[in-house]
Structures are given as C-alpha cells and as structure tokens.
Amino acid sequence: MAIVLYHHPFSRAANTVWMLEEVGVEYELKFVDIMAGDQKKEDVTKLNPMGKLPVLVDGDTVVTESAAIGLYLADRYAPGRLAPKLDDAARGTYFRWSLFAPSVIEPGSMAKVGNWEFRAGSAGWGNYDDMIATMESAISGRDFVLGKEFSMADVIFGGTIAYMLDFKMLEPRPSFTGYAERVRARPAYAKSEARNKAVMDERGLKMHGA
C-alpha cells in the first residue's frame, strides 16, 4: 500500500516530496486546496487536528510536522543511508540540526520580520544574530551537516536555508548559498521539483508574482 502525502505545492508538503524522493519509496499525492481552506475540512483534521500540511499516511501510521516526517521516513526506509544507524553517535548531530530548523530558524526568522517583542533568554530561538552564527557553524568547513555524508538532516535544515534564500529572508552569505547549491544538486531534489511543478501545471497554480 503506497504512502499517501496530503499535499499542496505551496505548502511545506512540497519539501516532503523531496524527502520521499530521497528515500525512494512509492507514494501518492492527495491534493488539498489550501487556497479554498480544504486543509480545515474533516478528511484532513481527523488526521491532523491542526488542519495543516503536510500529513503523511503510511498504512495505519499518521505523521505530521515536516521534520518529524523526514526523520520517520529516513529511519524506516533508509537507515544507514539517510539516517545514521541507531548505535552511531552522529545521530546526535543529525537530530540537532534537523530540529533546529523548525524550533529555532522558523520562529526566529518570524520574530525578526514581525518585530516581535520578547526576552531572548526566554525564547527558544534566542537572539537573531546568535541564530545566524549558529546556522553557519553547522556547515562551516563541511559539505553537509554530517561532513561529507548527505542525510535527511540536509533536506530539513538545508531545505529551510534554501527556501529562505529564495524569498530573501536570509542574507546570502557564501556559506549559505554554497550549501544550498550542494543540497539542491541532488537528483531527488530535481525529481521533487518536477513532481511539484506537475501538480502546479495540472491545477493551474502560479506562485504570487509569477
């Protein structure tokens, strides 16, 4: 039974397609019209009460939250290839940067753009400048977060950096742009782009300003 991804190409589910292509399993895309608010309808909310994408259904297992989906797929379908093995100490680094993206980079960037008022010491994302320096430390002097070895952490962490560069939410420092180019050179990334574009063409969808 194929994995089903509740999907819209303008949502975080677009990056989940890349995850699935990296893993190399069969999957089906179930289109959810987020422009019409269909993510809040019962067929989605019964799986994810948040009414948000992505939602991945693998048999009787339901996984939400983009990073969690990536980690799940790598552990179940690509252990030792896209995820360090259970007894490999590199899993610490792997989890660190995989979870840094949604728990620090995303809220930290929103706080910066929205001029949120908060105490840096009380917020999980802390100080913006420290966040940027920490992001650079993850990839400084190495090809990927685990060194020479590409992993699902690079789809999660690297995908976040690449997205932010595309939308000018991140200063295009050489460390960031070079890393984004390396992760996007993956054949699976090209396949995911083609799959997302096919949905856009089929549904007549265009990015804002395109």
PDB file of C-alpha atoms in Angstrom:
ATOM      1  CA  MET A   1       0.000   0.000   0.000  1.00  0.00           C
ATOM      2  CA  ALA A   2       1.545   3.264  -1.147  1.00  0.00           C
ATOM      3  CA  ILE A   3       2.322   6.081   1.237  1.00  0.00           C
ATOM      4  CA  VAL A   4      -0.127   8.966   0.882  1.00  0.00           C
ATOM      5  CA  LEU A   5       1.013  12.570   1.268  1.00  0.00           C
ATOM      6  CA  TYR A   6      -1.647  15.234   1.732  1.00  0.00           C
ATOM      7  CA  HIS A   7      -0.080  17.874  -0.430  1.00  0.00           C
ATOM      8  CA  HIS A   8      -0.133  21.331  -1.925  1.00  0.00           C
ATOM      9  CA  PRO A   9       2.927  22.627  -3.803  1.00  0.00           C
ATOM     10  CA  PHE A  10       2.768  25.983  -1.982  1.00  0.00           C
ATOM     11  CA  SER A  11       2.965  24.358   1.446  1.00  0.00           C
ATOM     12  CA  ARG A  12       5.687  22.630   3.444  1.00  0.00           C
ATOM     13  CA  ALA A  13       4.447  19.443   1.807  1.00  0.00           C
ATOM     14  CA  ALA A  14       6.488  20.483  -1.252  1.00  0.00           C
ATOM     15  CA  ASN A  15       9.666  19.756   0.719  1.00  0.00           C
ATOM     16  CA  THR A  16       8.188  16.455   1.914  1.00  0.00           C
ATOM     17  CA  VAL A  17       8.086  15.356  -1.730  1.00  0.00           C
ATOM     18  CA  TRP A  18      11.861  15.803  -1.759  1.00  0.00           C
ATOM     19  CA  MET A  19      12.100  13.626   1.350  1.00  0.00           C
ATOM     20  CA  LEU A  20      10.069  10.894  -0.321  1.00  0.00           C
ATOM     21  CA  GLU A  21      12.173  11.042  -3.478  1.00  0.00           C
ATOM     22  CA  GLU A  22      15.367  10.757  -1.427  1.00  0.00           C
ATOM     23  CA  VAL A  23      14.024   7.700   0.384  1.00  0.00           C
ATOM     24  CA  GLY A  24      12.882   6.158  -2.899  1.00  0.00           C
ATOM     25  CA  VAL A  25       9.542   4.683  -1.851  1.00  0.00           C
ATOM     26  CA  GLU A  26       6.297   4.676  -3.787  1.00  0.00           C
ATOM     27  CA  TYR A  27       3.896   7.392  -2.766  1.00  0.00           C
ATOM     28  CA  GLU A  28       0.676   9.071  -3.801  1.00  0.00           C
ATOM     29  CA  LEU A  29      -0.057  12.784  -3.626  1.00  0.00           C
ATOM     30  CA  LYS A  30      -3.503  13.742  -2.370  1.00  0.00           C
ATOM     31  CA  PHE A  31      -4.145  17.343  -3.388  1.00  0.00           C
ATOM     32  CA  VAL A  32      -5.550  19.639  -0.703  1.00  0.00           C
ATOM     33  CA  ASP A  33      -6.714  23.048  -1.916  1.00  0.00           C
ATOM     34  CA  ILE A  34      -5.314  25.259   0.820  1.00  0.00           C
ATOM     35  CA  MET A  35      -6.450  28.366  -1.077  1.00  0.00           C
ATOM     36  CA  ALA A  36     -10.031  27.183  -0.549  1.00  0.00           C
ATOM     37  CA  GLY A  37      -9.353  26.226   3.062  1.00  0.00           C
ATOM     38  CA  ASP A  38      -9.731  22.495   2.436  1.00  0.00           C
ATOM     39  CA  GLN A  39      -6.994  21.736   4.980  1.00  0.00           C
ATOM     40  CA  LYS A  40      -9.576  22.598   7.646  1.00  0.00           C
ATOM     41  CA  LYS A  41     -12.085  20.042   6.382  1.00  0.00           C
ATOM     42  CA  GLU A  42     -12.785  16.815   8.239  1.00  0.00           C
ATOM     43  CA  ASP A  43     -10.829  14.481   5.973  1.00  0.00           C
ATOM     44  CA  VAL A  44      -7.662  16.382   6.948  1.00  0.00           C
ATOM     45  CA  THR A  45      -8.467  17.403  10.532  1.00  0.00           C
ATOM     46  CA  LYS A  46      -9.306  13.824  11.503  1.00  0.00           C
ATOM     47  CA  LEU A  47      -5.662  13.073  10.699  1.00  0.00           C
ATOM     48  CA  ASN A  48      -4.187  16.355  11.883  1.00  0.00           C
ATOM     49  CA  PRO A  49      -6.431  18.424  14.176  1.00  0.00           C
ATOM     50  CA  MET A  50      -4.189  21.421  13.435  1.00  0.00           C
ATOM     51  CA  GLY A  51      -5.627  21.448   9.919  1.00  0.00           C
ATOM     52  CA  LYS A  52      -2.214  21.970   8.367  1.00  0.00           C
ATOM     53  CA  LEU A  53       0.012  20.294   5.788  1.00  0.00           C
ATOM     54  CA  PRO A  54       1.952  18.122   5.360  1.00  0.00           C
ATOM     55  CA  VAL A  55       0.215  14.982   6.557  1.00  0.00           C
ATOM     56  CA  LEU A  56       1.777  11.628   5.709  1.00  0.00           C
ATOM     57  CA  VAL A  57      -0.166   8.382   5.980  1.00  0.00           C
ATOM     58  CA  ASP A  58       1.830   5.154   5.900  1.00  0.00           C
ATOM     59  CA  GLY A  59      -0.584   2.285   6.440  1.00  0.00           C
ATOM     60  CA  ASP A  60      -2.047   2.835   9.904  1.00  0.00           C
ATOM     61  CA  THR A  61       0.618   5.386  10.837  1.00  0.00           C
ATOM     62  CA  VAL A  62      -0.048   9.106  10.556  1.00  0.00           C
ATOM     63  CA  VAL A  63       2.850  11.543  10.780  1.00  0.00           C
ATOM     64  CA  THR A  64       2.593  15.329  10.754  1.00  0.00           C
ATOM     65  CA  GLU A  65       5.212  18.084  11.167  1.00  0.00           C
ATOM     66  CA  SER A  66       7.700  18.266   8.323  1.00  0.00           C
ATOM     67  CA  ALA A  67      10.829  17.443  10.323  1.00  0.00           C
ATOM     68  CA  ALA A  68       9.121  14.502  12.035  1.00  0.00           C
ATOM     69  CA  ILE A  69       8.073  13.125   8.653  1.00  0.00           C
ATOM     70  CA  GLY A  70      11.621  13.344   7.347  1.00  0.00           C
ATOM     71  CA  LEU A  71      13.097  11.638  10.393  1.00  0.00           C
ATOM     72  CA  TYR A  72      10.430   8.923  10.282  1.00  0.00           C
ATOM     73  CA  LEU A  73      10.982   8.190   6.593  1.00  0.00           C
ATOM     74  CA  ALA A  74      14.761   8.040   6.929  1.00  0.00           C
ATOM     75  CA  ASP A  75      14.670   5.742   9.958  1.00  0.00           C
ATOM     76  CA  ARG A  76      12.082   3.411   8.494  1.00  0.00           C
ATOM     77  CA  TYR A  77      13.116   3.269   4.850  1.00  0.00           C
ATOM     78  CA  ALA A  78      16.737   4.456   4.634  1.00  0.00           C
ATOM     79  CA  PRO A  79      18.568   3.624   7.892  1.00  0.00           C
ATOM     80  CA  GLY A  80      22.309   3.875   7.491  1.00  0.00           C
ATOM     81  CA  ARG A  81      21.833   5.752   4.213  1.00  0.00           C
ATOM     82  CA  LEU A  82      19.842   8.896   5.041  1.00  0.00           C
ATOM     83  CA  ALA A  83      19.876   8.414   8.824  1.00  0.00           C
ATOM     84  CA  PRO A  84      22.839   7.333  10.957  1.00  0.00           C
ATOM     85  CA  LYS A  85      22.358   3.890  12.465  1.00  0.00           C
ATOM     86  CA  LEU A  86      20.960   3.628  15.981  1.00  0.00           C
ATOM     87  CA  ASP A  87      24.380   2.987  17.526  1.00  0.00           C
ATOM     88  CA  ASP A  88      26.087   5.801  15.602  1.00  0.00           C
ATOM     89  CA  ALA A  89      26.967   8.841  17.736  1.00  0.00           C
ATOM     90  CA  ALA A  90      26.428  11.001  14.633  1.00  0.00           C
ATOM     91  CA  ARG A  91      22.697  10.709  15.353  1.00  0.00           C
ATOM     92  CA  GLY A  92      23.174  13.439  17.943  1.00  0.00           C
ATOM     93  CA  THR A  93      24.360  15.910  15.301  1.00  0.00           C
ATOM     94  CA  TYR A  94      21.742  14.599  12.891  1.00  0.00           C
ATOM     95  CA  PHE A  95      18.877  15.275  15.297  1.00  0.00           C
ATOM     96  CA  ARG A  96      20.359  18.568  16.469  1.00  0.00           C
ATOM     97  CA  TRP A  97      20.234  20.263  13.078  1.00  0.00           C
ATOM     98  CA  SER A  98      17.080  18.522  11.904  1.00  0.00           C
ATOM     99  CA  LEU A  99      15.159  20.002  14.838  1.00  0.00           C
ATOM    100  CA  PHE A 100      16.993  23.327  14.843  1.00  0.00           C
ATOM    101  CA  ALA A 101      15.190  24.277  11.637  1.00  0.00           C
ATOM    102  CA  PRO A 102      11.566  24.185  12.880  1.00  0.00           C
ATOM    103  CA  SER A 103      12.251  25.032  16.531  1.00  0.00           C
ATOM    104  CA  VAL A 104      14.744  27.880  16.086  1.00  0.00           C
ATOM    105  CA  ILE A 105      15.131  29.082  12.489  1.00  0.00           C
ATOM    106  CA  GLU A 106      11.435  29.355  11.624  1.00  0.00           C
ATOM    107  CA  PRO A 107      10.220  31.190  14.760  1.00  0.00           C
ATOM    108  CA  GLY A 108      13.442  33.201  14.992  1.00  0.00           C
ATOM    109  CA  SER A 109      13.003  34.462  11.440  1.00  0.00           C
ATOM    110  CA  MET A 110       9.330  35.262  12.005  1.00  0.00           C
ATOM    111  CA  ALA A 111      10.230  37.173  15.156  1.00  0.00           C
ATOM    112  CA  LYS A 112      12.767  39.213  13.199  1.00  0.00           C
ATOM    113  CA  VAL A 113      10.414  40.030  10.337  1.00  0.00           C
ATOM    114  CA  GLY A 114       7.470  40.731  12.648  1.00  0.00           C
ATOM    115  CA  ASN A 115       9.486  42.803  15.131  1.00  0.00           C
ATOM    116  CA  TRP A 116       8.219  40.667  17.977  1.00  0.00           C
ATOM    117  CA  GLU A 117       8.921  41.905  21.465  1.00  0.00           C
ATOM    118  CA  PHE A 118      10.337  39.158  23.668  1.00  0.00           C
ATOM    119  CA  ARG A 119      13.160  38.345  26.036  1.00  0.00           C
ATOM    120  CA  ALA A 120      15.850  36.470  24.119  1.00  0.00           C
ATOM    121  CA  GLY A 121      16.710  34.456  27.206  1.00  0.00           C
ATOM    122  CA  SER A 122      13.136  33.205  27.488  1.00  0.00           C
ATOM    123  CA  ALA A 123      12.585  32.346  23.817  1.00  0.00           C
ATOM    124  CA  GLY A 124      13.778  29.052  22.431  1.00  0.00           C
ATOM    125  CA  TRP A 125      15.142  30.786  19.344  1.00  0.00           C
ATOM    126  CA  GLY A 126      17.058  33.366  21.365  1.00  0.00           C
ATOM    127  CA  ASN A 127      18.934  36.190  19.671  1.00  0.00           C
ATOM    128  CA  TYR A 128      18.716  36.501  15.860  1.00  0.00           C
ATOM    129  CA  ASP A 129      22.420  37.195  15.342  1.00  0.00           C
ATOM    130  CA  ASP A 130      23.332  34.221  17.510  1.00  0.00           C
ATOM    131  CA  MET A 131      20.920  32.108  15.482  1.00  0.00           C
ATOM    132  CA  ILE A 132      22.607  33.088  12.202  1.00  0.00           C
ATOM    133  CA  ALA A 133      26.057  32.379  13.627  1.00  0.00           C
ATOM    134  CA  THR A 134      24.865  29.005  14.865  1.00  0.00           C
ATOM    135  CA  MET A 135      23.425  28.144  11.459  1.00  0.00           C
ATOM    136  CA  GLU A 136      26.779  28.918   9.881  1.00  0.00           C
ATOM    137  CA  SER A 137      28.570  26.764  12.445  1.00  0.00           C
ATOM    138  CA  ALA A 138      26.547  23.755  11.297  1.00  0.00           C
ATOM    139  CA  ILE A 139      28.024  23.839   7.795  1.00  0.00           C
ATOM    140  CA  SER A 140      31.298  25.730   8.185  1.00  0.00           C
ATOM    141  CA  GLY A 141      34.151  23.734   6.696  1.00  0.00           C
ATOM    142  CA  ARG A 142      31.982  20.808   5.637  1.00  0.00           C
ATOM    143  CA  ASP A 143      29.810  19.842   2.706  1.00  0.00           C
ATOM    144  CA  PHE A 144      26.810  18.737   4.770  1.00  0.00           C
ATOM    145  CA  VAL A 145      25.838  18.786   8.433  1.00  0.00           C
ATOM    146  CA  LEU A 146      27.415  15.347   8.940  1.00  0.00           C
ATOM    147  CA  GLY A 147      30.524  16.259   6.956  1.00  0.00           C
ATOM    148  CA  LYS A 148      30.915  14.551   3.575  1.00  0.00           C
ATOM    149  CA  GLU A 149      27.801  12.431   4.074  1.00  0.00           C
ATOM    150  CA  PHE A 150      24.399  13.738   2.942  1.00  0.00           C
ATOM    151  CA  SER A 151      21.488  12.861   5.227  1.00  0.00           C
ATOM    152  CA  MET A 152      17.837  13.665   5.800  1.00  0.00           C
ATOM    153  CA  ALA A 153      19.035  16.434   8.117  1.00  0.00           C
ATOM    154  CA  ASP A 154      20.200  18.274   4.988  1.00  0.00           C
ATOM    155  CA  VAL A 155      16.744  18.028   3.432  1.00  0.00           C
ATOM    156  CA  ILE A 156      15.247  19.549   6.587  1.00  0.00           C
ATOM    157  CA  PHE A 157      17.940  22.055   7.589  1.00  0.00           C
ATOM    158  CA  GLY A 158      19.219  22.699   4.074  1.00  0.00           C
ATOM    159  CA  GLY A 159      15.742  22.921   2.621  1.00  0.00           C
ATOM    160  CA  THR A 160      14.902  25.614   5.163  1.00  0.00           C
ATOM    161  CA  ILE A 161      18.001  27.633   4.284  1.00  0.00           C
ATOM    162  CA  ALA A 162      17.392  27.279   0.539  1.00  0.00           C
ATOM    163  CA  TYR A 163      13.763  28.381   0.916  1.00  0.00           C
ATOM    164  CA  MET A 164      14.748  31.407   2.972  1.00  0.00           C
ATOM    165  CA  LEU A 165      17.373  32.413   0.424  1.00  0.00           C
ATOM    166  CA  ASP A 166      14.796  32.148  -2.383  1.00  0.00           C
ATOM    167  CA  PHE A 167      12.445  34.531  -0.597  1.00  0.00           C
ATOM    168  CA  LYS A 168      15.202  36.883   0.591  1.00  0.00           C
ATOM    169  CA  MET A 169      14.545  36.032   4.227  1.00  0.00           C
ATOM    170  CA  LEU A 170      18.210  35.256   4.788  1.00  0.00           C
ATOM    171  CA  GLU A 171      21.394  37.152   3.977  1.00  0.00           C
ATOM    172  CA  PRO A 172      23.064  35.373   1.018  1.00  0.00           C
ATOM    173  CA  ARG A 173      26.326  34.607   2.768  1.00  0.00           C
ATOM    174  CA  PRO A 174      28.661  32.335   0.782  1.00  0.00           C
ATOM    175  CA  SER A 175      28.350  29.598   3.394  1.00  0.00           C
ATOM    176  CA  PHE A 176      24.578  29.554   2.967  1.00  0.00           C
ATOM    177  CA  THR A 177      24.443  29.885  -0.825  1.00  0.00           C
ATOM    178  CA  GLY A 178      27.127  27.236  -1.348  1.00  0.00           C
ATOM    179  CA  TYR A 179      25.364  24.815   0.958  1.00  0.00           C
ATOM    180  CA  ALA A 180      22.009  25.440  -0.735  1.00  0.00           C
ATOM    181  CA  GLU A 181      23.590  24.714  -4.120  1.00  0.00           C
ATOM    182  CA  ARG A 182      25.047  21.433  -2.851  1.00  0.00           C
ATOM    183  CA  VAL A 183      21.810  20.109  -1.399  1.00  0.00           C
ATOM    184  CA  ARG A 184      19.826  21.183  -4.454  1.00  0.00           C
ATOM    185  CA  ALA A 185      22.223  19.329  -6.725  1.00  0.00           C
ATOM    186  CA  ARG A 186      20.677  16.082  -5.501  1.00  0.00           C
ATOM    187  CA  PRO A 187      18.834  14.117  -8.234  1.00  0.00           C
ATOM    188  CA  ALA A 188      15.976  13.571  -5.777  1.00  0.00           C
ATOM    189  CA  TYR A 189      15.575  17.333  -5.424  1.00  0.00           C
ATOM    190  CA  ALA A 190      15.184  17.696  -9.194  1.00  0.00           C
ATOM    191  CA  LYS A 191      12.594  14.911  -9.196  1.00  0.00           C
ATOM    192  CA  SER A 192      10.643  16.599  -6.411  1.00  0.00           C
ATOM    193  CA  GLU A 193      10.682  19.913  -8.263  1.00  0.00           C
ATOM    194  CA  ALA A 194       9.292  18.191 -11.337  1.00  0.00           C
ATOM    195  CA  ARG A 195       6.593  16.446  -9.286  1.00  0.00           C
ATOM    196  CA  ASN A 196       5.540  19.703  -7.603  1.00  0.00           C
ATOM    197  CA  LYS A 197       5.545  21.545 -10.929  1.00  0.00           C
ATOM    198  CA  ALA A 198       3.366  18.850 -12.479  1.00  0.00           C
ATOM    199  CA  VAL A 199       0.760  19.477  -9.788  1.00  0.00           C
ATOM    200  CA  MET A 200       1.003  23.224 -10.364  1.00  0.00           C
ATOM    201  CA  ASP A 201       0.513  22.778 -14.112  1.00  0.00           C
ATOM    202  CA  GLU A 202      -2.346  20.329 -13.663  1.00  0.00           C
ATOM    203  CA  ARG A 203      -4.145  22.646 -11.245  1.00  0.00           C
ATOM    204  CA  GLY A 204      -3.258  25.909 -12.999  1.00  0.00           C
ATOM    205  CA  LEU A 205      -1.390  27.219  -9.953  1.00  0.00           C
ATOM    206  CA  LYS A 206       1.093  30.056 -10.088  1.00  0.00           C
ATOM    207  CA  MET A 207       3.331  31.484  -7.410  1.00  0.00           C
ATOM    208  CA  HIS A 208       2.439  35.010  -6.309  1.00  0.00           C
ATOM    209  CA  GLY A 209       4.166  37.475  -8.613  1.00  0.00           C
ATOM    210  CA  ALA A 210       4.945  34.820 -11.213  1.00  0.00           C
TER     211      ALA A 210
END
